[in-house]
Short mmCIF file of C-alpha atoms and ligand atoms in Angstrom, two decimals:
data_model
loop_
_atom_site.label_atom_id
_atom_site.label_comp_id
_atom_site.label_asym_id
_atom_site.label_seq_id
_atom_site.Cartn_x
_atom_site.Cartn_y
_atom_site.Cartn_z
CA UNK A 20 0.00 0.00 0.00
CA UNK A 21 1.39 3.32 -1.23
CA UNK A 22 1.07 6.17 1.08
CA UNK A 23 -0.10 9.65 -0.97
CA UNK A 24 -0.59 13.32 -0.22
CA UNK A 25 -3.01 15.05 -2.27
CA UNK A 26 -3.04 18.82 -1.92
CA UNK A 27 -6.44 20.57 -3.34
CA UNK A 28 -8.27 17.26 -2.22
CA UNK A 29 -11.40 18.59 -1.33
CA UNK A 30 -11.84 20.92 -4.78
CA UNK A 31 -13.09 19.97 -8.13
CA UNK A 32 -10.66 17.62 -9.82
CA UNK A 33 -8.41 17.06 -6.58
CA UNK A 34 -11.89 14.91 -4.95
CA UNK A 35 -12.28 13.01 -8.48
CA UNK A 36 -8.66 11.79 -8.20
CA UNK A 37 -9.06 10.75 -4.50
CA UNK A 38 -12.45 8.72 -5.53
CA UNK A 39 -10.54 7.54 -8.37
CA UNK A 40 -7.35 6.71 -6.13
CA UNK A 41 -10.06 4.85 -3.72
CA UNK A 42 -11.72 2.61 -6.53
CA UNK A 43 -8.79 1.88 -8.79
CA UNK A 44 -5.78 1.53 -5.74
CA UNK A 45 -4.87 0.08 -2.39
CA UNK A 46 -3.36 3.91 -1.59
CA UNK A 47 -3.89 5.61 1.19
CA UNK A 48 -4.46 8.79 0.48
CA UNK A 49 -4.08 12.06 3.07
CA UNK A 50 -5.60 15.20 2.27
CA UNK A 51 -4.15 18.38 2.80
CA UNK A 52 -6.60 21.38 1.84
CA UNK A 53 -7.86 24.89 3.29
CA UNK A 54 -11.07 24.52 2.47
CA UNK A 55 -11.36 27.63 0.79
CA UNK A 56 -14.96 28.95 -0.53
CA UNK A 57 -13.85 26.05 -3.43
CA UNK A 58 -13.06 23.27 -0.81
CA UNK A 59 -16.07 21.24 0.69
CA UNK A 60 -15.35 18.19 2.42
CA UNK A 61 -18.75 16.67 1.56
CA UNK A 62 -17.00 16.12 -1.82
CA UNK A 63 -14.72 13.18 0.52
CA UNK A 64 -18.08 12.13 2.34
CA UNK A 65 -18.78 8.93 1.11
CA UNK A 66 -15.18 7.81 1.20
CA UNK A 67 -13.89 5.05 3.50
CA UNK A 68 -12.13 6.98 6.52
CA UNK A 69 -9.76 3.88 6.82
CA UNK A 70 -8.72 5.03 2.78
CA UNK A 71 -8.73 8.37 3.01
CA UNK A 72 -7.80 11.23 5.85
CA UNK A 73 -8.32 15.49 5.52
CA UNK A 74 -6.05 17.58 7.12
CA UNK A 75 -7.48 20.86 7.05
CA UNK A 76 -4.45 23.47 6.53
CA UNK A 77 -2.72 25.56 3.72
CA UNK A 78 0.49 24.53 1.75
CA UNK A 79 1.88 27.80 2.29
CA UNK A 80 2.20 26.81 6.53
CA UNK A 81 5.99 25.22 6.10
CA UNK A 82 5.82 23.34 9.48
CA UNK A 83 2.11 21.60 8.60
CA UNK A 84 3.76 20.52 5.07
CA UNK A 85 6.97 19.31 6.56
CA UNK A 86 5.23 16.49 9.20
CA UNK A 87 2.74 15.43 5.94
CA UNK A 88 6.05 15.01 3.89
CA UNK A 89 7.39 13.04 5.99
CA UNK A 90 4.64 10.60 6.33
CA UNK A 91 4.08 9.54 2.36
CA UNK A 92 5.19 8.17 -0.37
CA UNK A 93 4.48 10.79 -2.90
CA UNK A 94 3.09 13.90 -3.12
CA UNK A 95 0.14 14.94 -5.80
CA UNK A 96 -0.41 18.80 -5.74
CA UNK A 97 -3.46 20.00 -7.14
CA UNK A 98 -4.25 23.14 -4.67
CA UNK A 99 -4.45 26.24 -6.06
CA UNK A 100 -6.82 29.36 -6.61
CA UNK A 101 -8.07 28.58 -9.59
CA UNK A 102 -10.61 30.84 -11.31
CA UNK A 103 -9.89 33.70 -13.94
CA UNK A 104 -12.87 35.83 -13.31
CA UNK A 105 -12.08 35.58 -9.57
CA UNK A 106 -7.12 36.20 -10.56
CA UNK A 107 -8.83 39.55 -12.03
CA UNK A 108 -11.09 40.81 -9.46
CA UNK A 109 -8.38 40.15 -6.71
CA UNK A 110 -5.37 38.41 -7.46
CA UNK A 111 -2.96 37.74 -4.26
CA UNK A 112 -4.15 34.96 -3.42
CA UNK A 113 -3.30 33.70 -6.58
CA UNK A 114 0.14 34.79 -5.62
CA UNK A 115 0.09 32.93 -2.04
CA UNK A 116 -1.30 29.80 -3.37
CA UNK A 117 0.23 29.23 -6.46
CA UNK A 118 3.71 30.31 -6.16
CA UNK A 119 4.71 30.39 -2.26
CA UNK A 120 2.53 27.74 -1.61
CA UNK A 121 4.04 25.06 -4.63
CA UNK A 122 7.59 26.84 -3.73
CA UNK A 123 6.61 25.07 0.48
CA UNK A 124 5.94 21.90 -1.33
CA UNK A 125 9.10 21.84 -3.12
CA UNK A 126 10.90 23.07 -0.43
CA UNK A 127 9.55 20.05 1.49
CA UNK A 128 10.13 17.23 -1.67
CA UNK A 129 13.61 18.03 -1.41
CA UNK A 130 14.07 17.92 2.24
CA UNK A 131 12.30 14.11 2.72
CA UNK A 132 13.42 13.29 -1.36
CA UNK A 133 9.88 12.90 -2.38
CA UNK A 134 8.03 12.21 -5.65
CA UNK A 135 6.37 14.82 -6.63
CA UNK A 136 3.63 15.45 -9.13
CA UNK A 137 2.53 19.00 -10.16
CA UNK A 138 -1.00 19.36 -11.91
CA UNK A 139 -0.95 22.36 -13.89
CA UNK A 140 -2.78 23.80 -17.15
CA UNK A 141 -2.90 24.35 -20.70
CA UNK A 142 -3.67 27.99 -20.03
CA UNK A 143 0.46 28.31 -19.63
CA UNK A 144 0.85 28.32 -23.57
CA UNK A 145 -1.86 31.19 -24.12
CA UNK A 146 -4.03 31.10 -26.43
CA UNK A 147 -4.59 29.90 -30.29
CA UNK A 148 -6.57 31.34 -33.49
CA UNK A 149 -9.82 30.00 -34.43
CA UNK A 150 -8.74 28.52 -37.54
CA UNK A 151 -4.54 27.52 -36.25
CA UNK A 152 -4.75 23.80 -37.28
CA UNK A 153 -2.19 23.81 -34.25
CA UNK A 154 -2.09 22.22 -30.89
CA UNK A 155 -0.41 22.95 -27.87
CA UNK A 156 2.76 20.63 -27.13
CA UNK A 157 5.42 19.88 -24.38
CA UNK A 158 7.28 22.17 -26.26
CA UNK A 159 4.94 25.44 -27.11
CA UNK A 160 6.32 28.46 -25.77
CA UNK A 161 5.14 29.69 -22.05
CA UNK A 162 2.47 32.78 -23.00
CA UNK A 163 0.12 33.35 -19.85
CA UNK A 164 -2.80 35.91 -20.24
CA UNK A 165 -4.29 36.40 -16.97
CA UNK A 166 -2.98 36.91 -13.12
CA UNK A 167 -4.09 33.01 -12.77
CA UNK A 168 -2.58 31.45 -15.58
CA UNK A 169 0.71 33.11 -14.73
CA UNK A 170 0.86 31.99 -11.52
CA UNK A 171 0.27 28.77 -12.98
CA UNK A 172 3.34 29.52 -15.18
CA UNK A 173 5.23 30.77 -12.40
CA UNK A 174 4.45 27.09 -10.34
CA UNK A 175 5.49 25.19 -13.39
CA UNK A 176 8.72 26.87 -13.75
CA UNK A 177 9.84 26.49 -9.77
CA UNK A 178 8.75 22.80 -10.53
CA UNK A 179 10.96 22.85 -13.42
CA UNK A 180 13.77 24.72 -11.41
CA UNK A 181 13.72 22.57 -8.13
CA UNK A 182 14.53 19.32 -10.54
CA UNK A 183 17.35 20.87 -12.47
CA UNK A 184 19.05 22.97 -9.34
CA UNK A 185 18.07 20.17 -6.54
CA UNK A 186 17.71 17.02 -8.04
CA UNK A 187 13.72 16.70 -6.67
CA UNK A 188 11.77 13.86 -8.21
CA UNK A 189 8.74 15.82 -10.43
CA UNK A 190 7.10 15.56 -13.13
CA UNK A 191 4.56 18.20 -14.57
CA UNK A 192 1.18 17.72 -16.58
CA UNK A 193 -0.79 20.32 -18.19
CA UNK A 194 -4.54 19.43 -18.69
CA UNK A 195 -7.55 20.80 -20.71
CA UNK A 196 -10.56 22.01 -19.56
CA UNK A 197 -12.15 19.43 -17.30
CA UNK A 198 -15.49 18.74 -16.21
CA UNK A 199 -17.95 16.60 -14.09
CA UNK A 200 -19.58 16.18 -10.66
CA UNK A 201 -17.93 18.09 -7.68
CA UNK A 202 -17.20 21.53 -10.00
CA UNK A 203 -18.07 24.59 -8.52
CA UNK A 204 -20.96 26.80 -9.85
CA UNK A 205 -18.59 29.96 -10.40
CA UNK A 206 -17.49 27.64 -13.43
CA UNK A 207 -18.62 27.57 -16.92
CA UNK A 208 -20.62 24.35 -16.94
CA UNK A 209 -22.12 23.87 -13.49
CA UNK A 210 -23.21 27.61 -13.86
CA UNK A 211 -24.85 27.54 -16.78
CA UNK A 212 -26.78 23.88 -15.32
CA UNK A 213 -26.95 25.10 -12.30
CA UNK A 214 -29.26 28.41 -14.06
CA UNK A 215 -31.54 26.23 -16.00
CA UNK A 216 -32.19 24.10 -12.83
CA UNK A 217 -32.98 27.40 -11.58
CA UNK A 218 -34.68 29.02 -14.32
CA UNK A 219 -31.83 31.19 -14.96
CA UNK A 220 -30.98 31.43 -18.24
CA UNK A 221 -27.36 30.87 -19.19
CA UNK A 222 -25.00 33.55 -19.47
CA UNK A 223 -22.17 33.74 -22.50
CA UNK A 224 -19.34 35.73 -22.50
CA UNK A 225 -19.17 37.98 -25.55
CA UNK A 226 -20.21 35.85 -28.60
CA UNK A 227 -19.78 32.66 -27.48
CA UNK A 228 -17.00 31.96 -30.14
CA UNK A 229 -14.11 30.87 -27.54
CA UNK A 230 -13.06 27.12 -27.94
CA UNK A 231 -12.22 25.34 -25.09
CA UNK A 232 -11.10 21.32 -25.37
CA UNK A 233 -13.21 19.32 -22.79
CA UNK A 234 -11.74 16.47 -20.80
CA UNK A 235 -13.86 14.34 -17.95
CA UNK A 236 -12.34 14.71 -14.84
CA UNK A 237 -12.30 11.27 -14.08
CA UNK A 238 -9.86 10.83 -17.51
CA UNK A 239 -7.79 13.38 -16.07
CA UNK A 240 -7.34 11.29 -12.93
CA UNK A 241 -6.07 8.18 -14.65
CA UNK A 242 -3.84 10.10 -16.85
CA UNK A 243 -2.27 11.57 -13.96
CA UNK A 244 -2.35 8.36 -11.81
CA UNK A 245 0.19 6.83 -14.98
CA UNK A 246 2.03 9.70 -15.23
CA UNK A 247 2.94 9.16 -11.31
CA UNK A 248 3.70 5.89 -11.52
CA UNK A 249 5.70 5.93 -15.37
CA UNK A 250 6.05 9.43 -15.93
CA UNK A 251 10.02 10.14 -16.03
CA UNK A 252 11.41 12.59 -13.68
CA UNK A 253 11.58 16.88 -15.00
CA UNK A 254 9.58 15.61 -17.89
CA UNK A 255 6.07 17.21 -18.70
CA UNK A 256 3.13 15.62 -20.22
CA UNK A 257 0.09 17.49 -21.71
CA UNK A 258 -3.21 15.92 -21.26
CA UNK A 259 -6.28 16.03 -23.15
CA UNK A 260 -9.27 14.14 -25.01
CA UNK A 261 -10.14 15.87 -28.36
CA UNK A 262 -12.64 17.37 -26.86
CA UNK A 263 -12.51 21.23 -28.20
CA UNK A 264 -16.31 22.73 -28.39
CA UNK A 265 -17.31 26.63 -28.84
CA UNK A 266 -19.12 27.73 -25.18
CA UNK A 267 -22.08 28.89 -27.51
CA UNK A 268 -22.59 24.86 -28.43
CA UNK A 269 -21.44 24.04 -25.34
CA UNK A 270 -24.87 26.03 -23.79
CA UNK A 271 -27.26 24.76 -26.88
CA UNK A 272 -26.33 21.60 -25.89
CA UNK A 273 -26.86 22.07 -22.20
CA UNK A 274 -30.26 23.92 -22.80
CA UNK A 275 -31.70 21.28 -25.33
CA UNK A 276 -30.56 18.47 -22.88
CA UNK A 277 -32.44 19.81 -19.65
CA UNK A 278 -35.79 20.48 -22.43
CA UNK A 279 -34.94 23.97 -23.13
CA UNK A 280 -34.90 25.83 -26.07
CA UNK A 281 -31.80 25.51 -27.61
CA UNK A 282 -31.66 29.75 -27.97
CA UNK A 283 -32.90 30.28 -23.95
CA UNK A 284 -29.88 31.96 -23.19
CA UNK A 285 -28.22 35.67 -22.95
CA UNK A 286 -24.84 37.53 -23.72
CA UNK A 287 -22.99 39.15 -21.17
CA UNK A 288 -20.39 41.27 -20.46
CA UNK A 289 -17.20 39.23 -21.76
CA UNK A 290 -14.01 38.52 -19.65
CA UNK A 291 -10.98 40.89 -20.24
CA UNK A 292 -8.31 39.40 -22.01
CA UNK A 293 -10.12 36.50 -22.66
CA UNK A 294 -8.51 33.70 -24.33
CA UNK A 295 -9.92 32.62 -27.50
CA UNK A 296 -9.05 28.91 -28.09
CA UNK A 297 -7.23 26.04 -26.07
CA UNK A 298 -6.58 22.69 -27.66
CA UNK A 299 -4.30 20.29 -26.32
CA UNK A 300 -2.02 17.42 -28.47
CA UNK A 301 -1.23 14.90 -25.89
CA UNK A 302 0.20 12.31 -28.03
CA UNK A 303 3.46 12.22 -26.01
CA UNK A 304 1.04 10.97 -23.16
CA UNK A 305 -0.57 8.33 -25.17
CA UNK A 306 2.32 7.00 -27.09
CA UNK A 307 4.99 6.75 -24.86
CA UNK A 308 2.92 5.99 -21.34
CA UNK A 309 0.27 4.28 -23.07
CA UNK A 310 -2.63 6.33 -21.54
CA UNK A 311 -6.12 6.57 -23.66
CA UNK A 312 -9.26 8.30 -22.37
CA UNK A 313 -12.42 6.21 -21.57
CA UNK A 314 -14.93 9.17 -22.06
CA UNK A 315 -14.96 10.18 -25.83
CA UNK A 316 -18.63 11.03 -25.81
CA UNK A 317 -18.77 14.33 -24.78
CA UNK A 318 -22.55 14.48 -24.80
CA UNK A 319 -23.06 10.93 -22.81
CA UNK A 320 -20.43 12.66 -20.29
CA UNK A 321 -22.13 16.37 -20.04
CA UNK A 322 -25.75 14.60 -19.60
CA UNK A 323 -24.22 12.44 -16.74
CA UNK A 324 -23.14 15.67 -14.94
CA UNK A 325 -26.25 17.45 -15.42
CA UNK A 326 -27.98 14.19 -13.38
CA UNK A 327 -25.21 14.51 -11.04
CA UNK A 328 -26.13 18.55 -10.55
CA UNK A 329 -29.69 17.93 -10.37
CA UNK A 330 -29.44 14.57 -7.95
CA UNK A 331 -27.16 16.77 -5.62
CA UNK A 332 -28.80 20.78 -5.10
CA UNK A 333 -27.21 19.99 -1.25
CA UNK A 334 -23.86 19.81 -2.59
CA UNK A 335 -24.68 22.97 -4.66
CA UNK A 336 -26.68 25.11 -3.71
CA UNK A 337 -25.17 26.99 -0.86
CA UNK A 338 -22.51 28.87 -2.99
CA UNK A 339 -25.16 29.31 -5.99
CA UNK A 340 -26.45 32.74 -4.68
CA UNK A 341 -23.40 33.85 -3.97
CA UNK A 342 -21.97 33.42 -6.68
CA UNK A 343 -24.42 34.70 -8.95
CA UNK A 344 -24.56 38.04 -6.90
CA UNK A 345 -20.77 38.38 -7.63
CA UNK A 346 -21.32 37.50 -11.89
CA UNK A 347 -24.12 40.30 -11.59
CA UNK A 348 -21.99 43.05 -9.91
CA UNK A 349 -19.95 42.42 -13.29
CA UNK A 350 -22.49 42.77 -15.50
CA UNK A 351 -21.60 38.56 -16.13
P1 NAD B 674 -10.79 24.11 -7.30
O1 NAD B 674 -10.78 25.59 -7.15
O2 NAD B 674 -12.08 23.41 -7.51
O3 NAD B 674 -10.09 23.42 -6.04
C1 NAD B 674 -8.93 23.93 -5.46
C2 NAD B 674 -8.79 23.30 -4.08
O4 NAD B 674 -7.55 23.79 -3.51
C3 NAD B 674 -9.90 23.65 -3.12
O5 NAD B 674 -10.33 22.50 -2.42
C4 NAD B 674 -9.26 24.65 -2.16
O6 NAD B 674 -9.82 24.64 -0.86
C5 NAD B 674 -7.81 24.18 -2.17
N1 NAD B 674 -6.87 25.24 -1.80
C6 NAD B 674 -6.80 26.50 -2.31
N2 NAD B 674 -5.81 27.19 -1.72
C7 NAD B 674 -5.21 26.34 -0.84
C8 NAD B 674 -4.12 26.45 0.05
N3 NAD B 674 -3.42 27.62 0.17
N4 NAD B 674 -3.77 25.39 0.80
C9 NAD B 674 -4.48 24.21 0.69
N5 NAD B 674 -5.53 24.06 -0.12
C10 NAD B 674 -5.89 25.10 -0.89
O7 NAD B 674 -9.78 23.82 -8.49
P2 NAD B 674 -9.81 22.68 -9.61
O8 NAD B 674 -10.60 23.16 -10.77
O9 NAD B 674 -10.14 21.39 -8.96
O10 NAD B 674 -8.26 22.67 -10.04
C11 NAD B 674 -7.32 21.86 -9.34
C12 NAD B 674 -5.97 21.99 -10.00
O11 NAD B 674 -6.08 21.59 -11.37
C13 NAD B 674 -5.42 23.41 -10.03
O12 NAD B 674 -4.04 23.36 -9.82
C14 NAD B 674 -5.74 23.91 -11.44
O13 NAD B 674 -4.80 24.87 -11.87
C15 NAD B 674 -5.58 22.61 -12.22
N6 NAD B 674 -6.34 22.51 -13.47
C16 NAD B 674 -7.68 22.74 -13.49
C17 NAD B 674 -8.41 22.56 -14.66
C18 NAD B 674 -9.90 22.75 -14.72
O14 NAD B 674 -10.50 22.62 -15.78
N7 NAD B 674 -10.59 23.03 -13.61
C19 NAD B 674 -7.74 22.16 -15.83
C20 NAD B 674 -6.34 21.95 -15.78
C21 NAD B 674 -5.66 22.11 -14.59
O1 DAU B 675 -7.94 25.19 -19.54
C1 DAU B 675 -7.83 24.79 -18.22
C2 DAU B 675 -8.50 25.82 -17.31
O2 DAU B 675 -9.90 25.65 -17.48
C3 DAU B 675 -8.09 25.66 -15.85
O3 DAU B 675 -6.74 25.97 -15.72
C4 DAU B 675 -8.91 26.60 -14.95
O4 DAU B 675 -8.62 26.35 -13.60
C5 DAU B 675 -10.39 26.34 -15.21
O5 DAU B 675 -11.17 27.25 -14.45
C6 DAU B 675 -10.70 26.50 -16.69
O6 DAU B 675 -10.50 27.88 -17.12
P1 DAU B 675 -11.54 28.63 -18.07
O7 DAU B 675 -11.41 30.08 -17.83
O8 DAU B 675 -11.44 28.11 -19.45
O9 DAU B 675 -12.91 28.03 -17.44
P2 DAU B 675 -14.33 28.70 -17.08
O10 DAU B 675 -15.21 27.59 -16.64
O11 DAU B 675 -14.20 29.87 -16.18
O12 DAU B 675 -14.84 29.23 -18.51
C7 DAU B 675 -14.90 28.37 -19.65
C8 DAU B 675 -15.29 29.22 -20.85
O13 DAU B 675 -16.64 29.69 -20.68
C9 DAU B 675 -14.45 30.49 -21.02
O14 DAU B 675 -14.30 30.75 -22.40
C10 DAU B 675 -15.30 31.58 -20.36
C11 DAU B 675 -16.71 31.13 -20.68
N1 DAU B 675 -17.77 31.49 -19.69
C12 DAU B 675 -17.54 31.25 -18.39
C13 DAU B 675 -18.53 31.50 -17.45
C14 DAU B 675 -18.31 31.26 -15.97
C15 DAU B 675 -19.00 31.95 -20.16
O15 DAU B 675 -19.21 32.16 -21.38
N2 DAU B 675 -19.98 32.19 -19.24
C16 DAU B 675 -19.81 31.98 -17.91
O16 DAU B 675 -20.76 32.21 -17.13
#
């Protein structure tokens, strides 16, 4: 039985990797997160507590990290503040999270000589045209937009520094969009389900033109579980399903699915700076660690999550209001 540390735990993709850690592995898995307004720790709930332990804390407190460290096996860190809308309203605690706290964790990896595992995005490379038949690669230049993606950047690169200068045992991945139960409504496709369950009607930034390349969450997981255990060390792998859709299908498709029509919806004020496409070429991932997505049916995956959204309003609906109050003082 492997012993792992999963920072970000209780968030979005962090809880699908423990629940896919829990069904797939013997691991035992601690949880370190500071169940910020995007941690809930009903997201862990039906876990076995035998399996799977929170510590509630922040990666940035040196001491907390150092006793986890030196308890595990390897270290998965997927904490971070991770919302554009949110890195341009107010973003230090971008700063906090994403750079001093990864910069504790590596601190820490190289004290106890841990493996370590750094999730990260695509949003590093910037963005592409509309009609660039190209991809992003392990190799695309670094070309953040907003405060969050560059503090994304910024954790990649101390990653990428603590191997060369110190010898620590990471790798990097940089994923697509994901999505899937356990999202938080500030985000694109919750919100917009999360409105119709409502009777809302979905909001779309600008024209709806921006492309974004969709990815299950539960695909992520795997791809990241066989990067940790084939991956080679200072290497990065890009992750992604084929899976790039314009939002404006993206809320047709939502809308027609819940028995709306397919045109319910409204534009809003559009994000500054707002990247236009992502689209990810993981082939490196796929031919050389021999990973393949199981959910290629984007529709058959987006109708599961809206029965996941409307078979759990608990889970939801506390932040909803919120969160909406903050889109409208933005005209969003
Ligand atoms: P999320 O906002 O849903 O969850 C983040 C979690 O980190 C929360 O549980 C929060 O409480 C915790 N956290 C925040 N600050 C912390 C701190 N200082 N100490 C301890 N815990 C802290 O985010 P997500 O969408 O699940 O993203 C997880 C990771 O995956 C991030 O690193 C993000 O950059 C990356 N990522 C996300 C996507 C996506 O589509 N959502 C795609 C690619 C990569
Ligand atoms: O690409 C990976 C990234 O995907 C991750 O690094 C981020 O953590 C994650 O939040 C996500 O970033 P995006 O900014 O792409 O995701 P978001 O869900 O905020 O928005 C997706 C698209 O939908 C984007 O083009 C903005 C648009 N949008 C978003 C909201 C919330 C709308 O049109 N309407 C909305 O209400």
């Amino acid at each position: 039985m492997r012993k792992l540390l999963v920072t970000g735990g209780a968030g979005f993709i962090g809880s699908n990797f423990v629940h896919h850690v829990v069904a797939n592995t013997d691991d035992h898995v601690t949880v370190l997160d500071k169940l910020t307004y995007a941690g809930n720790r009903e997201s862990l709930a039906s876990l076995p507590t035998d399996r799977v332990e929170l510590v509630v804390g922040d990666i940035a407190d040196a001491e907390l990290v150092d006793r986890l460290f030196a308890d595990v096996d390897a270290v998965v860190h997927y904490a971070a503040e991770s919302h554009n809308d949110n890195s341009l309203h107010d973003p230090r605690p971008f700063l906090d999270t994403n750079i001093i706290g990864t910069y504790t964790l590596l601190e820490a990896a190289r004290k106890h000589d841990r493996r370590f595992h750094h999730i990260s995005t695509d949003e590093v490379y910037g963005d592409l045209e509309l009609d660039d038949p190209a991809r992003f690669t392990e190799t695309t230049p670094y070309n953040p937009s907003s405060p969050y993606s560059s503090t994304k950047a910024g954790s990649d690169l101390l990653v990428r520094a603590w191997v060369r200068s110190f010898g620590v045992r990471a790798t990097i991945s940089n994923c697509s969009n994901n999505y899937g139960p356990y999202q938080h409504v500030e985000k694109f496709i919750p919100r917009q389900i999360t409105n119709v369950i409502r009777g809302i009607r979905p909001k779309l930034y600008g024209k709806g033109e921006n492309v974004r390349d969709w990815i299950h969450a539960d695909d992520h997981s795997s791809a990241v579980l066989t990067i940790l255990e084939k991956g080679a060390t200072g290497e990065t792998y890009l992750i992604g399903a084929d899976g790039e859709k314009d939002n404006k299908t993206v809320v047709e498709l939502i809308l027609q699915m819940m028995g709306q029509p397919a045109d319910a919806y409204e534009h809003v004020t559009d994000r500054a700076g707002h990247d236009l496409r992502y689209a990810i070429d993981s082939t490196r991932l796929r031919t050389e660690l021999g990973w393949t997505p199981r959910y290629q049916d984007f529709e058959a995956g987006l109708a599961a999550t809206i029965e996941w959204y409307r078979d759990n309003e608990d889970w939801w609906a506390p932040a909803k209001d919120g969160v909406e109050a903050f889109y409208a003082s933005k005209g969003q």
